[in-house]
Amino acid sequence: MSDEDAGGVAQAQVPADPDRYMVVADNVHKSYGRSQVLRGIDLAVAPGEVTCVLGPSGGGKSTFLRCINHLEKIDAGRIWVGGELVGYRQVGDRLHEMREKEVAAQRSRIGMVFQRFNLFPHLTAEQNLIEAPCRVRRIRRADARTRAGELLTRVGLGDRGGAYPAELSGGQQQRVAIARALAMDPELMLFDEPTSALDPELVGEVLQVMRDLAASGMTMVVVTHEIGFAREVADTVVFLDGGVVVESGPPSQVLENPQQERTKLFLSKVL
Amino acid sequence: MSSDVTGSGRGRPEPIRAVPVRHPGRWVAVVVLAVLAAMFVHMVVTNKAFQWPMLFDNILSVPVVRGAVTSIELTILAMIIGIALGVVLAVMRLSPNPILAAAAWMYIWFFRGVPRLVLCVLFGNLGILYSRLEFGLPFDHQLGALFGIDLNARLFGVNAVTLLSGFTAGLLALAMSEGAYMAEVVRGGIQSVDPGQAEAAQALGMRRPLLLRRIVLPQALRVIVPPTGNETIAMLKDTSLVAYVPVTNELFFQLQHIGARTYAIFPMLVAACIWYLAMTSVLMIGQHFLEKRFSRGHGPRAIRLRGARSAGAGGAVGTEVDT
């Protein structure tokens, strides 16, 4: 799975070929008012690869992740997912903003898991899973329910389909949220600090589901503070601080033998 | 925890039988209120101006009951139109389209700013402004004159006096005013829903109309329903305002009319109080059960289960802050 040149490309200044990679970010900039959150992010994620994004709070990790499915608009640079420019269409040498319909179609191919789960509280676990497939993908209800049952079983909650989110523990809710994202058959999964809102004893069950997902060959970008998970599962670790990629490469390199002072300092605090 | 014979093995001590705190103030208040109540009853019974027989003769007479039915019809219709209008206006106001948002703001500004009584009289007199209401291209005659032709681009028209006869005018005044208030109620409800809900729906590829209808509005209902009950009760009382449109078959108009005709003005006003109190009481009971139903399954369960903190209770907390 691990792609030797992926880490190299992410570090290099030459933009990667968008068609060969699942995600390519090229010199991405984003600011809120006068504060610059992203100041030139380059990143390439090969299909089937797991990329963990580490770094201190406020470093722009979550913002960058949200740019990948256009929940945030970027100010400069380019992002491609599956070889397709995100949020814009290139016509000649000009960019045209996409219509809501086109953005929605792009997003439906990218699964996202949130720090605070964001399950729909008025729907049961099963209804959470079939809502988007039925109404966005127009899949038949019976088929969607069969699929939802399979996915809930896969995350270890095959018997809780009828439960409302409020009746589930945090770890169970996050597993349902992962299953909900998978129900759209995404080609890419984004995780925004998926275990940060969980009680410590519930973190393991969610990480196990993510480990299984990675083993099944899903392309994943994971913003996390779980260094152990990154060391074990990631093909590439990206250390983000101050809106730039400070260092990136395989975990053995970035986590065990960091070259940059900022990476060393961060790791010495969290390990 | 320590009530039974356990742990220390010393047995359960005798229950506490303390002398309760005395409340002499309460007794004074009871005496004062009892005297005042007796005075009131004495006045009601002995003052001949109440003309109780007159009241009992008329309070259930056919025109009065018909008037009450008209008031109820007005309440139901005005609320249905008002709620529909309110949802549309609220969605417009929160729309990313600045023109729609501004139009909704203007509407709400006007209809919340003008008193309902004034609106009722105004709508009742729109016939002065237009003899006919017509739909077509604006300025057609003027434009036609400019080019020297007799242009008439009216698509269809109705006689304004027919359309704006009492009931319709009163209904429109109440419904359009209600639309402005309901818009604010619905907006509050929509804004009380955790923004993460809309984000999650967007991330799944849902577009705005779908995510509003399936995700946000159902969750907003919990916040929208209780104030809508209040609005309905207020609307029932405000139907009395259409007496000034005038709507002649409405409850308050009928009672006043009987009062003026028989010189029993005060008994008929008392009858009006009794009618409105009876009807609003029924609505208040209904609202009580409605609120109970809509608060069910959210508060207690979310608090009991710690995992629910973000998804369920997060919204509930925001709710309380927003309302």
mmCIF file of C-alpha atoms in Angstrom, chain A residues 66 69 71 100-101 104 107-108 110 112 114 116-123 131-132 135-136 164-170 173 180-181 184 199 201, chain B residues 194-211 213-216 218-219 297-298 301-302 305-312:
data_model
loop_
_atom_site.group_PDB
_atom_site.id
_atom_site.type_symbol
_atom_site.label_atom_id
_atom_site.label_comp_id
_atom_site.label_asym_id
_atom_site.label_seq_id
_atom_site.Cartn_x
_atom_site.Cartn_y
_atom_site.Cartn_z
ATOM 1 C CA ARG A 66 -12.793 20.965 5.187
ATOM 2 C CA ASN A 69 -14.753 18.678 0.209
ATOM 3 C CA LEU A 71 -17.063 23.011 3.078
ATOM 4 C CA GLU A 100 -24.568 23.912 -5.763
ATOM 5 C CA LYS A 101 -25.716 20.813 -7.630
ATOM 6 C CA ALA A 104 -23.101 18.391 -3.957
ATOM 7 C CA ARG A 107 -19.225 15.873 -2.013
ATOM 8 C CA SER A 108 -21.388 12.768 -2.363
ATOM 9 C CA ILE A 110 -16.244 12.053 -0.396
ATOM 10 C CA MET A 112 -16.603 12.880 6.060
ATOM 11 C CA PHE A 114 -16.762 14.871 12.233
ATOM 12 C CA ARG A 116 -18.740 15.795 17.172
ATOM 13 C CA PHE A 117 -20.328 12.965 15.122
ATOM 14 C CA ASN A 118 -23.160 15.204 13.807
ATOM 15 C CA LEU A 119 -25.582 12.308 13.543
ATOM 16 C CA PHE A 120 -29.150 13.384 12.780
ATOM 17 C CA PRO A 121 -30.756 13.114 16.249
ATOM 18 C CA HIS A 122 -34.339 12.834 14.983
ATOM 19 C CA LEU A 123 -33.518 9.736 12.921
ATOM 20 C CA GLU A 131 -31.299 9.115 4.168
ATOM 21 C CA ALA A 132 -28.617 10.281 1.732
ATOM 22 C CA ARG A 135 -32.584 10.908 -1.541
ATOM 23 C CA VAL A 136 -29.282 11.879 -3.150
ATOM 24 C CA TYR A 164 -31.680 6.933 18.182
ATOM 25 C CA PRO A 165 -28.296 8.680 18.518
ATOM 26 C CA ALA A 166 -29.148 9.839 22.044
ATOM 27 C CA GLU A 167 -29.505 6.190 23.064
ATOM 28 C CA LEU A 168 -25.961 5.346 21.915
ATOM 29 C CA SER A 169 -22.618 5.974 23.606
ATOM 30 C CA GLY A 170 -20.180 8.398 22.004
ATOM 31 C CA GLN A 173 -22.357 7.235 17.644
ATOM 32 C CA ARG A 180 -23.228 6.708 7.404
ATOM 33 C CA ALA A 181 -20.343 8.129 5.372
ATOM 34 C CA MET A 184 -22.587 6.660 0.017
ATOM 35 C CA ASP A 199 -14.139 9.467 26.643
ATOM 36 C CA GLU A 201 -12.176 4.196 27.148
ATOM 37 C CA ASP B 194 -26.584 22.930 15.448
ATOM 38 C CA PRO B 195 -24.798 24.128 12.259
ATOM 39 C CA GLY B 196 -22.960 20.786 12.293
ATOM 40 C CA GLN B 197 -26.224 19.184 11.171
ATOM 41 C CA ALA B 198 -26.331 21.158 7.946
ATOM 42 C CA GLU B 199 -22.613 20.500 7.430
ATOM 43 C CA ALA B 200 -23.041 16.763 7.849
ATOM 44 C CA ALA B 201 -25.940 16.823 5.379
ATOM 45 C CA GLN B 202 -23.875 18.853 2.893
ATOM 46 C CA ALA B 203 -20.951 16.478 3.269
ATOM 47 C CA LEU B 204 -23.328 13.666 2.256
ATOM 48 C CA GLY B 205 -24.139 15.549 -0.948
ATOM 49 C CA MET B 206 -27.505 17.012 0.096
ATOM 50 C CA ARG B 207 -28.559 20.312 -1.404
ATOM 51 C CA ARG B 208 -30.134 23.169 0.529
ATOM 52 C CA PRO B 209 -33.837 22.461 -0.132
ATOM 53 C CA LEU B 210 -33.416 18.803 0.800
ATOM 54 C CA LEU B 211 -31.368 19.426 3.913
ATOM 55 C CA ARG B 213 -36.806 19.842 4.575
ATOM 56 C CA ARG B 214 -35.361 16.580 5.894
ATOM 57 C CA ILE B 215 -32.728 17.571 8.438
ATOM 58 C CA VAL B 216 -33.027 21.137 9.732
ATOM 59 C CA PRO B 218 -37.749 18.632 11.617
ATOM 60 C CA GLN B 219 -35.241 19.500 14.348
ATOM 61 C CA GLY B 297 -37.362 12.116 24.128
ATOM 62 C CA HIS B 298 -34.961 15.028 24.027
ATOM 63 C CA ARG B 301 -32.590 11.075 27.652
ATOM 64 C CA ALA B 302 -29.843 13.321 26.393
ATOM 65 C CA LEU B 305 -26.594 9.244 28.421
ATOM 66 C CA ARG B 306 -23.235 10.947 28.353
ATOM 67 C CA GLY B 307 -22.585 9.940 24.754
ATOM 68 C CA ALA B 308 -25.431 12.194 23.683
ATOM 69 C CA ARG B 309 -23.689 15.376 24.721
ATOM 70 C CA SER B 310 -22.846 16.637 21.282
ATOM 71 C CA ALA B 311 -25.573 15.419 18.987
ATOM 72 C CA GLY B 312 -28.710 15.631 21.114
#
